[in-house]
PDB file of C-alpha atoms in Angstrom:
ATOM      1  CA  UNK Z 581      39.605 -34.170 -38.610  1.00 48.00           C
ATOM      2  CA  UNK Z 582      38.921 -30.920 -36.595  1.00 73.00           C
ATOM      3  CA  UNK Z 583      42.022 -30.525 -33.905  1.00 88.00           C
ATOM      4  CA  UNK Z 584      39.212 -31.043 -30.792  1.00 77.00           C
ATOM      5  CA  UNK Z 585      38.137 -34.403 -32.567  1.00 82.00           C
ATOM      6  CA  UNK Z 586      42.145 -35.228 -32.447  1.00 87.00           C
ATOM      7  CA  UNK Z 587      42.173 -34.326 -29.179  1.00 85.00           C
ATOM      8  CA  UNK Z 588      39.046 -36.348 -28.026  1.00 79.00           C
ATOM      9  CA  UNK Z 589      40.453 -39.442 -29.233  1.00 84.00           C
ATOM     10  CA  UNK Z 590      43.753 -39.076 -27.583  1.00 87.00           C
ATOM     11  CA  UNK Z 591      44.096 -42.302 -25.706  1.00 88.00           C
ATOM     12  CA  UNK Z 592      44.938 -40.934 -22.488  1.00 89.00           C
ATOM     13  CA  UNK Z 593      41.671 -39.297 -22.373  1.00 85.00           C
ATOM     14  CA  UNK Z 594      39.854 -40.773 -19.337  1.00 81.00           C
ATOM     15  CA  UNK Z 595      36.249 -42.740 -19.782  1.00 81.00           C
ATOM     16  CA  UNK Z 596      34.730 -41.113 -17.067  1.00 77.00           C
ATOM     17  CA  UNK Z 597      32.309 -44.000 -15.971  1.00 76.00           C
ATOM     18  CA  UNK Z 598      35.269 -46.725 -15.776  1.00 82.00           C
ATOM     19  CA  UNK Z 599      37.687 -43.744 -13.906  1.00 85.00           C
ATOM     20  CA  UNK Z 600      35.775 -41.656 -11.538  1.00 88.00           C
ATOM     21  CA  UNK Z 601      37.806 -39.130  -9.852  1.00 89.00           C
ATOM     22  CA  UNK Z 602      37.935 -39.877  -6.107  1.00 92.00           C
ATOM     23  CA  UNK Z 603      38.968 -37.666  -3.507  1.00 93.00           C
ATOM     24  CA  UNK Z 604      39.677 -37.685   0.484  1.00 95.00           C
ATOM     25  CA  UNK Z 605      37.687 -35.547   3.143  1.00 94.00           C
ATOM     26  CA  UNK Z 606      37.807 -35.550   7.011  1.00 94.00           C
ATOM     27  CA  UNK Z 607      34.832 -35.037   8.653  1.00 94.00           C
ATOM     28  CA  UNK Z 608      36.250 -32.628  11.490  1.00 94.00           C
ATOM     29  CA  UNK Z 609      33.622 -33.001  14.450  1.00 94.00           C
ATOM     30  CA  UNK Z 610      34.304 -37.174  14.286  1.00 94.00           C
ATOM     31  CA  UNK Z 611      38.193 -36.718  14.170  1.00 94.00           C
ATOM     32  CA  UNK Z 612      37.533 -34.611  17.537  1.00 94.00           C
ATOM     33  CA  UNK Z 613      35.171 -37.441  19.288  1.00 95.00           C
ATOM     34  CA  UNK Z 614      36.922 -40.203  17.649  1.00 95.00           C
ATOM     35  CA  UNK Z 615      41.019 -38.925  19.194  1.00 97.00           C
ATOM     36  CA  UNK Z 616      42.187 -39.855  15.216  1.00 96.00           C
ATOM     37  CA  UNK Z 617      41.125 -38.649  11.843  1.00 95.00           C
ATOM     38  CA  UNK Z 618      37.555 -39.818  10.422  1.00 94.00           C
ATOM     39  CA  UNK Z 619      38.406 -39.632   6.537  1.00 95.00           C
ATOM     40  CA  UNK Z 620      35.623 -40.034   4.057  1.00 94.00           C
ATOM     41  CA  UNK Z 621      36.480 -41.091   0.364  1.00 94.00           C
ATOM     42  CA  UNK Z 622      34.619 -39.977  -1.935  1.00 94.00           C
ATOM     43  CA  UNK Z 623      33.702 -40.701  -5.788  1.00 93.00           C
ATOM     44  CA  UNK Z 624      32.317 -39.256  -8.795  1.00 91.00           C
ATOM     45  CA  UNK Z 625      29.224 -40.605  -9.878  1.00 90.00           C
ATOM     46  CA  UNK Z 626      28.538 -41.243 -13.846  1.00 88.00           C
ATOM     47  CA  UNK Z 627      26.038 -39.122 -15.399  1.00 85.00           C
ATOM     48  CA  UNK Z 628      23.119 -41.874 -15.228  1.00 86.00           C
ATOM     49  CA  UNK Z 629      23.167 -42.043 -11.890  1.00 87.00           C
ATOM     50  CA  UNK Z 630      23.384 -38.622 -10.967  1.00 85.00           C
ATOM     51  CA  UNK Z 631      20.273 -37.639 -13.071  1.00 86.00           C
ATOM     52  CA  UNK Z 632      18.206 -40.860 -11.390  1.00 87.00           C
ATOM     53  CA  UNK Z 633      19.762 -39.296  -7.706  1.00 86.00           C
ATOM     54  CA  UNK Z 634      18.215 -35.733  -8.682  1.00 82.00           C
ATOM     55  CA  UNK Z 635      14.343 -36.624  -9.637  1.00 83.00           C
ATOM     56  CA  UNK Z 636      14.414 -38.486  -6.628  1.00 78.00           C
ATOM     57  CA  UNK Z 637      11.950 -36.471  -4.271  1.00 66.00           C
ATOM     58  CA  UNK Z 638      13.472 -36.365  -0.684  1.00 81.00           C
ATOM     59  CA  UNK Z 639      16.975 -37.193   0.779  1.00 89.00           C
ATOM     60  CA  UNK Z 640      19.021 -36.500  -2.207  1.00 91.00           C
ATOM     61  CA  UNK Z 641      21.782 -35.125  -0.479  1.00 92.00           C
ATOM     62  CA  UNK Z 642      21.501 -38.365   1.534  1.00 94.00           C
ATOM     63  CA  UNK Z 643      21.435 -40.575  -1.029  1.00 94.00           C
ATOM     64  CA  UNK Z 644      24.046 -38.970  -3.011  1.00 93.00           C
ATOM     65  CA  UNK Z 645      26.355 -39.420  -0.276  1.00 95.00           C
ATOM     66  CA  UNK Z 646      25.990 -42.764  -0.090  1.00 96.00           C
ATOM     67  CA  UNK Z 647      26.546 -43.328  -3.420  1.00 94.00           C
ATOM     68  CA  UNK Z 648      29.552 -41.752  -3.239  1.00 95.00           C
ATOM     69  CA  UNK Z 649      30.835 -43.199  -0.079  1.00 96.00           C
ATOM     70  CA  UNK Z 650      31.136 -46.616  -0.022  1.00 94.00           C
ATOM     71  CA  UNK Z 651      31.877 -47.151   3.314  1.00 94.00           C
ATOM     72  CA  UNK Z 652      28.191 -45.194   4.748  1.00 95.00           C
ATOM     73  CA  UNK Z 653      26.655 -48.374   2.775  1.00 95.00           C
ATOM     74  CA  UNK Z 654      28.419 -50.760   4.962  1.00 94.00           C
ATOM     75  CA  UNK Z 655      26.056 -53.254   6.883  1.00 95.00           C
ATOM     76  CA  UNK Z 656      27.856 -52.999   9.944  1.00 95.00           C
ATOM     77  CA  UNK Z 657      26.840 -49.221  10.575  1.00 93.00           C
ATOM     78  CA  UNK Z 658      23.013 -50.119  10.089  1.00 94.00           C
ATOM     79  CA  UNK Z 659      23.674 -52.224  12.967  1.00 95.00           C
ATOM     80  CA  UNK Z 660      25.813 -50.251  15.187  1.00 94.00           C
ATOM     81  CA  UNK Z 661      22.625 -47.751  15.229  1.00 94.00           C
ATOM     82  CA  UNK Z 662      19.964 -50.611  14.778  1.00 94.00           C
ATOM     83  CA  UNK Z 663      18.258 -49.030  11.675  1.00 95.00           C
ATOM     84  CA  UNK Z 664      16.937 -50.599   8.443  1.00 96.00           C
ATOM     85  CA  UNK Z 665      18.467 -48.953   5.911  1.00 95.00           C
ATOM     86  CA  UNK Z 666      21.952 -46.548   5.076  1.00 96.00           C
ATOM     87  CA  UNK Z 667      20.457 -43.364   5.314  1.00 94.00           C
ATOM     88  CA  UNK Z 668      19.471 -44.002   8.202  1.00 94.00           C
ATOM     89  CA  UNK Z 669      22.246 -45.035   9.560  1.00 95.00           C
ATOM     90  CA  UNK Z 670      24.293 -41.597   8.083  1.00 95.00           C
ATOM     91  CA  UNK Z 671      21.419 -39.496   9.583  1.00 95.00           C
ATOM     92  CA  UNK Z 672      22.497 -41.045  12.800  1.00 94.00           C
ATOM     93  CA  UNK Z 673      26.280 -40.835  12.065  1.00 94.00           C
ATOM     94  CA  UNK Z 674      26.492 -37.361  10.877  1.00 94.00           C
ATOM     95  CA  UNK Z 675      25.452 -33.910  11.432  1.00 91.00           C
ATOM     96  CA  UNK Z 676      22.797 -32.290   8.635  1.00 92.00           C
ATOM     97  CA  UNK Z 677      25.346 -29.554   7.557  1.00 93.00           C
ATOM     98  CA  UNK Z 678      28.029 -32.647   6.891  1.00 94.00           C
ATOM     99  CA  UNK Z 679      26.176 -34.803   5.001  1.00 94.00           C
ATOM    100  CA  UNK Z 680      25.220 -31.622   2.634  1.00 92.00           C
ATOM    101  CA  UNK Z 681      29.219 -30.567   2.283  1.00 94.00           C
ATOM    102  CA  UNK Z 682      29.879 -34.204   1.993  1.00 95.00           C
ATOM    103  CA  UNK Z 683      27.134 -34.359  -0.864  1.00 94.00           C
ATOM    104  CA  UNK Z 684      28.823 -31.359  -2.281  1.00 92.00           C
ATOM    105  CA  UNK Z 685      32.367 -32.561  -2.346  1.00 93.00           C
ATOM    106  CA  UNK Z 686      30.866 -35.980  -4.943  1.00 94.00           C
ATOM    107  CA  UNK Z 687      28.535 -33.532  -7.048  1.00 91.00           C
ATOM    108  CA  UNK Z 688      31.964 -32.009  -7.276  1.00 91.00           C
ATOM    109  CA  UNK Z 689      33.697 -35.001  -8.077  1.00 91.00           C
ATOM    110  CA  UNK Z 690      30.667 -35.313 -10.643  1.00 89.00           C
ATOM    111  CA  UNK Z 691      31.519 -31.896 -12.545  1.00 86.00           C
ATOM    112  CA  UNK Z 692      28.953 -29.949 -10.411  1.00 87.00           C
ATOM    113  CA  UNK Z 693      29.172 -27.093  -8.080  1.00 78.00           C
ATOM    114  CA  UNK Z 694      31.729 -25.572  -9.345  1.00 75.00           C
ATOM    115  CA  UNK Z 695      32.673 -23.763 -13.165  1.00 76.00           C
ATOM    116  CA  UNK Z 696      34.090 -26.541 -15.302  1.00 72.00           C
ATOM    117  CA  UNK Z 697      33.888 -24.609 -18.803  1.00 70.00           C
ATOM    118  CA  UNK Z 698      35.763 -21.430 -19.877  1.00 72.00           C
ATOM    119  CA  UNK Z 699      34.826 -19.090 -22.459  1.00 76.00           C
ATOM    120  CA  UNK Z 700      37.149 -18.824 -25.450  1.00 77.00           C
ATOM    121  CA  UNK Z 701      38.604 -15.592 -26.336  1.00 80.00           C
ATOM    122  CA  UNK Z 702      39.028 -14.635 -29.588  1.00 74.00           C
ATOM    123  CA  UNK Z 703      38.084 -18.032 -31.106  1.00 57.00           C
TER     124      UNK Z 703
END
């Protein structure tokens, strides 16, 4: 076996669609209105769904959001701002510029937006 095939099958090896990585964010304008800190978390998405997110044709920043966010998808918020649906309810929540840095931060989470290979020297 090749040492990167040992190293693949190392056990502590994550499988990334059963352990998403999941990070915190505060949405700074909300903290302000709110008097206490408005803290997103965020999570990874697995490749399937990031690829079905992408050919979608309008809103994906939207919709990858709320994927990534459970809380946006709660009912309650449709109903705080009487709309039908989630997005709806985050393009009444939050400001255009947020919900594309929050969209960034899970494409992050997903491997995206940011360099996640290096080249080897001297191989």
């Amino acid at each position: 076996m090749s040492n990167l095939l040992d190293l693949l099958l190392r056990p502590e090896l994550p499988d990334v669609v059963k352990d998403l990585p999941e990070k915190q964010v505060e949405v700074d304008r909300l903290s302000e209105l709110a008097g206490e800190k408005a803290v997103f978390t965020l999570r990874g998405l697995p490749y399937g769904r990031v690829q079905e997110l992408q050919r979608m044709d309008q809103e994906v920043e939207v919709h990858i959001l709320l994927a990534g966010c459970e809380t946006l998808r709660d009912p309650k918020l449709q109903a705080r701002y009487g709309v039908p649906t989630p997005a709806e309810a985050v393009k009444r929540l939050l400001l255009p510029g947020e919900i594309a840095d929050l969209s960034r931060e899970v494409e992050r989470l997903c491997g995206y937006r940011r360099r996640t290979i290096s080249e080897v020297k001297n191989a």
